[in-house]
Protein backbone atom coordinates (compact mmCIF):
# COMPACT_ATOMS: atom_id res chain seq x y z
CA UNK A 1 0.00 0.00 0.00
CA UNK A 2 1.41 3.41 -1.00
CA UNK A 3 -1.01 5.31 1.21
CA UNK A 4 0.31 6.51 4.57
CA UNK A 5 -1.68 5.47 7.65
CA UNK A 6 -1.31 6.91 11.16
CA UNK A 7 -1.93 5.24 14.50
CA UNK A 8 -5.46 6.21 15.47
CA UNK A 9 -8.70 4.28 15.91
CA UNK A 10 -10.34 6.66 13.43
CA UNK A 11 -7.75 5.85 10.76
CA UNK A 12 -9.04 2.96 8.61
CA UNK A 13 -7.08 0.81 6.21
CA UNK A 14 -9.42 -0.72 3.62
CA UNK A 15 -8.34 -4.23 2.65
CA UNK A 16 -9.84 -5.48 -0.61
CA UNK A 17 -9.35 -8.72 -2.51
CA UNK A 18 -10.87 -10.11 -5.70
CA UNK A 19 -11.07 -13.90 -5.95
CA UNK A 20 -10.98 -15.25 -9.51
CA UNK A 21 -11.21 -18.52 -11.43
CA UNK A 22 -9.59 -18.36 -14.87
CA UNK A 23 -9.47 -14.57 -14.50
CA UNK A 24 -13.24 -14.42 -13.88
CA UNK A 25 -14.30 -12.90 -10.53
CA UNK A 26 -15.87 -15.74 -8.53
CA UNK A 27 -17.20 -16.03 -4.99
CA UNK A 28 -15.44 -18.67 -2.87
CA UNK A 29 -17.54 -21.07 -0.82
CA UNK A 30 -16.13 -19.45 2.34
CA UNK A 31 -14.01 -16.34 2.84
CA UNK A 32 -11.75 -15.62 5.81
CA UNK A 33 -9.57 -12.61 6.55
CA UNK A 34 -6.88 -12.87 9.22
CA UNK A 35 -5.31 -9.56 10.29
CA UNK A 36 -2.24 -9.52 12.56
CA UNK A 37 -1.31 -6.30 14.33
CA UNK A 38 2.29 -5.18 15.10
CA UNK A 39 2.20 -6.92 18.50
CA UNK A 40 1.60 -10.28 16.79
CA UNK A 41 -2.06 -10.52 17.82
CA UNK A 42 -4.24 -12.05 15.06
CA UNK A 43 -7.92 -11.22 14.47
CA UNK A 44 -10.11 -13.38 12.23
CA UNK A 45 -13.04 -12.01 10.22
CA UNK A 46 -15.59 -14.24 8.46
CA UNK A 47 -19.05 -14.13 6.91
CA UNK A 48 -21.08 -11.03 7.71
CA UNK A 49 -18.06 -9.37 9.32
CA UNK A 50 -16.75 -8.80 5.77
CA UNK A 51 -18.09 -6.46 3.10
CA UNK A 52 -19.14 -8.21 -0.12
CA UNK A 53 -19.41 -6.16 -3.29
CA UNK A 54 -19.75 -7.63 -6.76
CA UNK A 55 -18.90 -11.24 -7.52
CA UNK A 56 -15.53 -12.22 -6.07
CA UNK A 57 -14.87 -8.85 -4.42
CA UNK A 58 -14.51 -8.75 -0.63
CA UNK A 59 -13.26 -5.97 1.63
CA UNK A 60 -12.86 -4.91 5.25
CA UNK A 61 -12.00 -1.63 7.02
CA UNK A 62 -9.36 -2.15 9.73
CA UNK A 63 -8.76 0.50 12.45
CA UNK A 64 -5.05 1.39 12.53
CA UNK A 65 -4.76 1.52 16.31
CA UNK A 66 -1.06 0.65 16.67
CA UNK A 67 2.05 1.94 14.90
CA UNK A 68 4.12 -0.69 13.11
CA UNK A 69 3.81 -3.29 10.37
CA UNK A 70 0.42 -5.00 10.00
CA UNK A 71 -0.16 -8.13 7.93
CA UNK A 72 -3.23 -9.81 6.46
CA UNK A 73 -4.20 -13.02 4.69
CA UNK A 74 -7.35 -13.51 2.58
CA UNK A 75 -8.34 -17.17 2.31
CA UNK A 76 -11.00 -18.47 -0.02
CA UNK A 77 -12.13 -22.09 -0.15
CA UNK A 78 -14.27 -24.23 -2.43
CA UNK A 79 -15.46 -22.59 -5.64
CA UNK A 80 -12.55 -20.10 -5.69
CA UNK A 81 -9.77 -21.51 -3.59
CA UNK A 82 -6.94 -19.04 -3.01
CA UNK A 83 -4.78 -17.35 -0.36
CA UNK A 84 -3.55 -13.77 -0.75
CA UNK A 85 -1.22 -12.15 1.79
CA UNK A 86 0.00 -8.60 2.23
CA UNK A 87 1.22 -5.95 4.66
CA UNK A 88 0.84 -2.26 5.38
CA UNK A 89 2.66 0.11 7.70
CA UNK A 90 1.09 2.40 10.28
CA UNK A 91 3.15 5.43 11.28
CA UNK A 92 3.26 7.04 14.72
CA UNK A 93 1.28 10.26 15.11
CA UNK A 94 4.28 11.84 16.88
CA UNK A 95 5.27 13.90 13.84
CA UNK A 96 6.93 16.41 16.18
CA UNK A 97 9.70 13.85 16.60
CA UNK A 98 10.71 14.18 12.95
CA UNK A 99 13.66 16.50 12.33
CA UNK A 100 12.86 16.58 8.61
CA UNK A 101 9.19 16.68 7.62
CA UNK A 102 7.69 14.81 4.66
CA UNK A 103 6.83 18.19 3.08
CA UNK A 104 10.47 19.32 3.32
CA UNK A 105 11.70 16.07 1.79
CA UNK A 106 9.21 16.29 -1.08
CA UNK A 107 10.54 19.76 -1.85
CA UNK A 108 14.16 18.56 -1.80
CA UNK A 109 13.50 15.72 -4.23
CA UNK A 110 11.30 17.80 -6.52
CA UNK A 111 7.94 16.18 -5.73
CA UNK A 112 5.82 19.33 -5.72
CA UNK A 113 2.48 17.86 -6.79
CA UNK A 114 0.37 17.47 -3.60
CA UNK A 115 -1.79 14.89 -5.36
CA UNK A 116 1.19 12.65 -6.14
CA UNK A 117 1.16 10.13 -3.29
CA UNK A 118 3.09 7.36 -5.07
CA UNK A 119 6.06 7.62 -2.69
CA UNK A 120 4.36 8.94 0.45
CA UNK A 121 5.13 5.84 2.52
CA UNK A 122 8.81 5.86 1.48
CA UNK A 123 9.07 9.57 2.24
CA UNK A 124 7.66 9.24 5.75
CA UNK A 125 9.88 6.20 6.44
CA UNK A 126 12.97 8.09 5.24
CA UNK A 127 12.20 11.05 7.53
CA UNK A 128 11.58 8.77 10.53
CA UNK A 129 14.68 6.65 9.90
CA UNK A 130 16.95 9.69 9.56
CA UNK A 131 15.54 11.26 12.73
CA UNK A 132 15.94 8.14 14.86
CA UNK A 133 19.46 7.50 13.50
CA UNK A 134 20.42 11.00 14.61
CA UNK A 135 19.08 10.28 18.12
CA UNK A 136 21.21 7.15 18.33
CA UNK A 137 24.37 8.64 16.84
CA UNK A 138 24.19 11.74 19.03
CA UNK A 139 23.15 9.81 22.15
CA UNK A 140 20.32 12.25 22.82
CA UNK A 141 16.86 13.22 21.58
CA UNK A 142 16.05 16.72 20.36
CA UNK A 143 12.25 16.43 20.46
CA UNK A 144 10.39 17.51 23.59
CA UNK A 145 8.28 15.28 25.83
CA UNK A 146 6.73 15.49 29.29
CA UNK A 147 8.19 12.69 31.38
CA UNK A 148 9.24 11.49 34.82
CA UNK A 149 12.69 9.92 35.01
CA UNK A 150 15.00 8.73 37.76
CA UNK A 151 18.75 9.35 38.04
CA UNK A 152 21.66 8.40 40.31
CA UNK A 153 23.43 11.21 42.10
CA UNK A 154 27.01 11.86 41.06
CA UNK A 155 27.65 13.33 44.49
CA UNK A 156 25.62 14.82 47.32
CA UNK A 157 25.40 18.05 45.38
CA UNK A 158 25.12 17.03 41.71
CA UNK A 159 22.94 14.90 39.43
CA UNK A 160 23.68 14.55 35.72
CA UNK A 161 20.41 14.71 33.78
CA UNK A 162 19.17 13.82 30.34
CA UNK A 163 18.62 16.97 28.28
CA UNK A 164 15.79 18.87 29.94
CA UNK A 165 13.99 22.12 29.07
CA UNK A 166 12.25 22.68 32.41
CA UNK A 167 11.65 20.87 35.69
CA UNK A 168 8.38 20.88 37.63
CA UNK A 169 9.20 18.43 40.44
CA UNK A 170 12.20 16.87 42.19
CA UNK A 171 11.83 14.08 44.74
CA UNK A 172 14.41 11.85 46.41
CA UNK A 173 14.45 8.36 47.88
CA UNK A 174 16.19 9.17 51.16
CA UNK A 175 16.19 5.65 52.67
CA UNK A 176 16.73 3.56 49.51
CA UNK A 177 13.37 1.77 49.78
CA UNK A 178 12.29 2.59 46.22
CA UNK A 179 9.82 5.28 47.36
CA UNK A 180 10.57 8.91 46.50
CA UNK A 181 8.99 10.27 49.63
CA UNK A 182 10.83 13.58 49.99
CA UNK A 183 9.71 16.27 47.57
CA UNK A 184 12.07 19.21 47.24
CA UNK A 185 10.97 22.83 46.86
CA UNK A 186 12.32 24.94 43.96
CA UNK A 187 14.63 26.64 46.44
CA UNK A 188 16.38 23.34 47.19
CA UNK A 189 17.89 22.93 43.73
CA UNK A 190 19.04 24.74 40.61
CA UNK A 191 19.52 23.72 36.99
CA UNK A 192 22.73 24.07 35.05
CA UNK A 193 24.54 25.25 33.11
CA UNK A 194 23.28 28.62 34.38
CA UNK A 195 24.01 30.88 31.41
CA UNK A 196 21.75 30.91 28.35
CA UNK A 197 23.29 30.28 24.96
CA UNK A 198 22.35 30.66 21.31
CA UNK A 199 21.00 28.59 19.81
CA UNK A 200 19.13 27.62 22.98
CA UNK A 201 20.48 24.49 24.66
CA UNK A 202 18.93 22.33 27.38
CA UNK A 203 19.88 21.97 31.03
CA UNK A 204 21.96 18.89 31.81
CA UNK A 205 22.79 19.21 35.52
CA UNK A 206 20.75 19.38 38.72
CA UNK A 207 22.56 20.92 41.71
CA UNK A 208 21.58 20.92 45.37
CA UNK A 209 21.38 24.37 46.98
CA UNK A 210 22.03 25.41 50.57
CA UNK A 211 21.80 22.62 53.13
CA UNK A 212 20.06 20.20 50.76
CA UNK A 213 21.99 17.14 49.58
CA UNK A 214 21.12 14.31 47.23
CA UNK A 215 21.13 10.73 48.55
CA UNK A 216 24.38 9.37 47.08
CA UNK A 217 24.71 5.65 46.45
CA UNK A 218 28.12 4.16 45.57
CA UNK A 219 26.31 1.38 43.73
CA UNK A 220 24.74 3.86 41.33
CA UNK A 221 21.13 3.42 42.47
CA UNK A 222 18.76 5.96 40.92
CA UNK A 223 17.44 7.75 43.99
CA UNK A 224 16.51 11.12 42.44
CA UNK A 225 13.22 11.46 40.54
CA UNK A 226 12.76 14.37 38.15
CA UNK A 227 9.55 15.41 36.39
CA UNK A 228 9.64 17.93 33.59
CA UNK A 229 9.92 18.59 29.88
CA UNK A 230 12.82 16.59 28.46
CA UNK A 231 14.52 17.31 25.16
CA UNK A 232 15.70 20.56 23.59
CA UNK A 233 14.11 24.03 23.58
CA UNK A 234 14.17 23.82 19.78
CA UNK A 235 15.70 21.48 17.24
CA UNK A 236 19.05 23.00 16.13
CA UNK A 237 19.32 24.05 12.49
CA UNK A 238 22.28 21.69 12.01
CA UNK A 239 20.21 18.74 13.19
CA UNK A 240 17.33 19.60 10.85
CA UNK A 241 19.73 20.01 7.94
CA UNK A 242 21.49 16.70 8.72
CA UNK A 243 18.12 14.93 8.84
CA UNK A 244 17.14 16.41 5.48
CA UNK A 245 20.42 15.36 3.85
CA UNK A 246 20.22 11.85 5.25
CA UNK A 247 16.53 11.40 4.42
CA UNK A 248 17.22 12.51 0.84
CA UNK A 249 20.06 9.98 0.56
CA UNK A 250 17.85 7.23 1.99
CA UNK A 251 15.11 7.99 -0.51
CA UNK A 252 17.57 7.88 -3.40
CA UNK A 253 18.91 4.52 -2.22
CA UNK A 254 15.54 2.99 -3.08
CA UNK A 255 16.40 3.35 -6.77
CA UNK A 256 19.95 2.01 -6.46
CA UNK A 257 20.31 -1.77 -6.60
CA UNK A 258 22.85 -2.99 -4.02
CA UNK A 259 23.83 0.61 -3.31
CA UNK A 260 25.31 1.11 -6.79
CA UNK A 261 24.85 4.70 -7.98
CA UNK A 262 26.29 4.03 -11.41
CA UNK A 263 29.28 2.66 -13.28
CA UNK A 264 32.55 4.44 -13.92
CA UNK A 265 35.80 3.66 -15.66
CA UNK A 266 36.82 1.13 -13.00
CA UNK A 267 33.47 -0.50 -12.35
CA UNK A 268 30.49 0.19 -10.07
CA UNK A 269 30.34 3.42 -8.07
CA UNK A 270 28.84 2.62 -4.67
CA UNK A 271 27.11 4.99 -2.30
CA UNK A 272 29.15 5.92 0.78
CA UNK A 273 27.95 7.42 4.08
CA UNK A 274 27.53 11.18 3.66
CA UNK A 275 30.31 12.96 5.63
CA UNK A 276 28.25 16.15 5.71
CA UNK A 277 25.77 14.52 8.11
CA UNK A 278 28.37 13.67 10.74
CA UNK A 279 30.06 17.06 10.31
CA UNK A 280 26.76 18.84 11.00
CA UNK A 281 26.06 16.69 14.06
CA UNK A 282 29.53 16.49 15.61
CA UNK A 283 28.96 19.39 18.03
CA UNK A 284 25.80 17.74 19.37
CA UNK A 285 27.13 14.25 20.03
CA UNK A 286 27.28 13.18 23.67
CA UNK A 287 30.73 11.92 24.53
CA UNK A 288 30.83 8.61 26.44
CA UNK A 289 32.27 8.70 29.95
CA UNK A 290 35.47 6.68 30.04
CA UNK A 291 36.12 4.69 33.21
CA UNK A 292 39.68 3.59 34.04
mmCIF file of N, CA, C and O in Angstrom, residues 175-211:
data_model
loop_
_atom_site.group_PDB
_atom_site.id
_atom_site.type_symbol
_atom_site.label_atom_id
_atom_site.label_comp_id
_atom_site.label_asym_id
_atom_site.label_seq_id
_atom_site.Cartn_x
_atom_site.Cartn_y
_atom_site.Cartn_z
ATOM 1 N N UNK A 175 15.812 6.863 51.936
ATOM 2 C CA UNK A 175 16.186 5.652 52.671
ATOM 3 C C UNK A 175 16.338 4.428 51.771
ATOM 4 O O UNK A 175 16.331 3.290 52.261
ATOM 5 N N UNK A 176 16.452 4.637 50.471
ATOM 6 C CA UNK A 176 16.733 3.558 49.511
ATOM 7 C C UNK A 176 15.705 2.430 49.560
ATOM 8 O O UNK A 176 16.043 1.256 49.401
ATOM 9 N N UNK A 177 14.423 2.804 49.750
ATOM 10 C CA UNK A 177 13.373 1.773 49.775
ATOM 11 C C UNK A 177 12.558 1.768 48.487
ATOM 12 O O UNK A 177 11.546 1.073 48.381
ATOM 13 N N UNK A 178 12.997 2.549 47.487
ATOM 14 C CA UNK A 178 12.285 2.587 46.220
ATOM 15 C C UNK A 178 11.131 3.566 46.186
ATOM 16 O O UNK A 178 10.421 3.653 45.185
ATOM 17 N N UNK A 179 10.911 4.303 47.284
ATOM 18 C CA UNK A 179 9.825 5.285 47.363
ATOM 19 C C UNK A 179 10.446 6.681 47.442
ATOM 20 O O UNK A 179 11.278 6.950 48.314
ATOM 21 N N UNK A 180 10.034 7.549 46.536
ATOM 22 C CA UNK A 180 10.574 8.906 46.498
ATOM 23 C C UNK A 180 9.688 9.798 47.363
ATOM 24 O O UNK A 180 8.841 10.544 46.886
ATOM 25 N N UNK A 181 9.917 9.678 48.676
ATOM 26 C CA UNK A 181 8.988 10.273 49.633
ATOM 27 C C UNK A 181 9.272 11.738 49.947
ATOM 28 O O UNK A 181 8.396 12.455 50.445
ATOM 29 N N UNK A 182 10.470 12.207 49.656
ATOM 30 C CA UNK A 182 10.832 13.584 49.993
ATOM 31 C C UNK A 182 10.807 14.450 48.741
ATOM 32 O O UNK A 182 11.626 14.282 47.834
ATOM 33 N N UNK A 183 9.841 15.370 48.716
ATOM 34 C CA UNK A 183 9.709 16.273 47.568
ATOM 35 C C UNK A 183 10.414 17.581 47.890
ATOM 36 O O UNK A 183 10.143 18.211 48.908
ATOM 37 N N UNK A 184 11.312 17.988 47.029
ATOM 38 C CA UNK A 184 12.068 19.214 47.235
ATOM 39 C C UNK A 184 11.288 20.428 46.721
ATOM 40 O O UNK A 184 10.493 20.324 45.784
ATOM 41 N N UNK A 185 11.535 21.572 47.343
ATOM 42 C CA UNK A 185 10.970 22.828 46.860
ATOM 43 C C UNK A 185 11.918 23.416 45.817
ATOM 44 O O UNK A 185 13.104 23.059 45.768
ATOM 45 N N UNK A 186 11.435 24.326 44.962
ATOM 46 C CA UNK A 186 12.316 24.937 43.958
ATOM 47 C C UNK A 186 13.555 25.610 44.553
ATOM 48 O O UNK A 186 14.578 25.734 43.874
ATOM 49 N N UNK A 187 13.473 26.011 45.804
ATOM 50 C CA UNK A 187 14.629 26.639 46.439
ATOM 51 C C UNK A 187 15.702 25.661 46.862
ATOM 52 O O UNK A 187 16.802 26.072 47.265
ATOM 53 N N UNK A 188 15.414 24.356 46.775
ATOM 54 C CA UNK A 188 16.382 23.339 47.185
ATOM 55 C C UNK A 188 17.344 22.942 46.072
ATOM 56 O O UNK A 188 18.326 22.238 46.312
ATOM 57 N N UNK A 189 17.058 23.360 44.840
ATOM 58 C CA UNK A 189 17.893 22.930 43.726
ATOM 59 C C UNK A 189 17.969 24.017 42.657
ATOM 60 O O UNK A 189 17.180 24.971 42.652
ATOM 61 N N UNK A 190 18.931 23.864 41.763
ATOM 62 C CA UNK A 190 19.038 24.743 40.608
ATOM 63 C C UNK A 190 19.501 23.918 39.411
ATOM 64 O O UNK A 190 20.145 22.873 39.572
ATOM 65 N N UNK A 191 19.151 24.400 38.225
ATOM 66 C CA UNK A 191 19.518 23.721 36.990
ATOM 67 C C UNK A 191 20.752 24.369 36.380
ATOM 68 O O UNK A 191 20.973 25.574 36.523
ATOM 69 N N UNK A 192 21.547 23.554 35.703
ATOM 70 C CA UNK A 192 22.729 24.074 35.051
ATOM 71 C C UNK A 192 22.907 23.449 33.678
ATOM 72 O O UNK A 192 22.283 22.437 33.365
ATOM 73 N N UNK A 193 23.741 24.039 32.844
ATOM 74 C CA UNK A 193 24.539 25.250 33.109
ATOM 75 C C UNK A 193 23.672 26.492 33.246
ATOM 76 O O UNK A 193 22.611 26.579 32.642
ATOM 77 N N UNK A 194 24.147 27.483 34.034
ATOM 78 C CA UNK A 194 23.280 28.618 34.380
ATOM 79 C C UNK A 194 23.116 29.659 33.293
ATOM 80 O O UNK A 194 22.117 30.372 33.286
ATOM 81 N N UNK A 195 24.067 29.789 32.383
ATOM 82 C CA UNK A 195 24.014 30.882 31.414
ATOM 83 C C UNK A 195 23.336 30.448 30.129
ATOM 84 O O UNK A 195 23.643 29.393 29.572
ATOM 85 N N UNK A 196 22.407 31.254 29.615
ATOM 86 C CA UNK A 196 21.748 30.911 28.354
ATOM 87 C C UNK A 196 22.740 30.983 27.192
ATOM 88 O O UNK A 196 23.759 31.657 27.263
ATOM 89 N N UNK A 197 22.423 30.275 26.130
ATOM 90 C CA UNK A 197 23.290 30.282 24.956
ATOM 91 C C UNK A 197 22.427 30.391 23.711
ATOM 92 O O UNK A 197 21.208 30.255 23.764
ATOM 93 N N UNK A 198 23.073 30.628 22.576
ATOM 94 C CA UNK A 198 22.346 30.662 21.313
ATOM 95 C C UNK A 198 23.110 29.826 20.305
ATOM 96 O O UNK A 198 24.312 29.996 20.131
ATOM 97 N N UNK A 199 22.432 28.882 19.636
ATOM 98 C CA UNK A 199 21.000 28.595 19.808
ATOM 99 C C UNK A 199 20.715 28.003 21.181
ATOM 100 O O UNK A 199 21.620 27.488 21.826
ATOM 101 N N UNK A 200 19.463 28.096 21.639
ATOM 102 C CA UNK A 200 19.131 27.619 22.982
ATOM 103 C C UNK A 200 19.509 26.157 23.185
ATOM 104 O O UNK A 200 19.284 25.327 22.308
ATOM 105 N N UNK A 201 20.096 25.856 24.318
ATOM 106 C CA UNK A 201 20.479 24.492 24.662
ATOM 107 C C UNK A 201 19.750 24.082 25.935
ATOM 108 O O UNK A 201 19.294 24.925 26.716
ATOM 109 N N UNK A 202 19.649 22.794 26.207
ATOM 110 C CA UNK A 202 18.927 22.328 27.385
ATOM 111 C C UNK A 202 19.793 22.371 28.650
ATOM 112 O O UNK A 202 21.008 22.565 28.583
ATOM 113 N N UNK A 203 19.152 22.193 29.776
ATOM 114 C CA UNK A 203 19.879 21.969 31.027
ATOM 115 C C UNK A 203 20.313 20.503 31.081
ATOM 116 O O UNK A 203 19.627 19.617 30.557
ATOM 117 N N UNK A 204 21.449 20.263 31.716
ATOM 118 C CA UNK A 204 21.963 18.890 31.812
ATOM 119 C C UNK A 204 22.405 18.513 33.224
ATOM 120 O O UNK A 204 22.826 17.383 33.453
ATOM 121 N N UNK A 205 22.310 19.456 34.155
ATOM 122 C CA UNK A 205 22.789 19.213 35.520
ATOM 123 C C UNK A 205 21.760 19.731 36.518
ATOM 124 O O UNK A 205 21.154 20.794 36.310
ATOM 125 N N UNK A 206 21.585 18.971 37.594
ATOM 126 C CA UNK A 206 20.752 19.385 38.719
ATOM 127 C C UNK A 206 21.665 19.509 39.929
ATOM 128 O O UNK A 206 22.367 18.549 40.278
ATOM 129 N N UNK A 207 21.682 20.682 40.562
ATOM 130 C CA UNK A 207 22.563 20.922 41.714
ATOM 131 C C UNK A 207 21.745 21.205 42.966
ATOM 132 O O UNK A 207 20.732 21.905 42.916
ATOM 133 N N UNK A 208 22.204 20.641 44.083
ATOM 134 C CA UNK A 208 21.580 20.915 45.370
ATOM 135 C C UNK A 208 22.032 22.288 45.857
ATOM 136 O O UNK A 208 23.176 22.700 45.645
ATOM 137 N N UNK A 209 21.118 23.013 46.519
ATOM 138 C CA UNK A 209 21.384 24.371 46.978
ATOM 139 C C UNK A 209 21.253 24.420 48.499
ATOM 140 O O UNK A 209 20.386 23.759 49.092
ATOM 141 N N UNK A 210 22.113 25.228 49.133
ATOM 142 C CA UNK A 210 22.030 25.406 50.574
ATOM 143 C C UNK A 210 22.371 24.140 51.342
ATOM 144 O O UNK A 210 23.363 23.461 51.049
ATOM 145 N N UNK A 211 21.532 23.786 52.285
ATOM 146 C CA UNK A 211 21.799 22.616 53.129
ATOM 147 C C UNK A 211 21.280 21.320 52.524
ATOM 148 O O UNK A 211 21.484 20.246 53.083
#
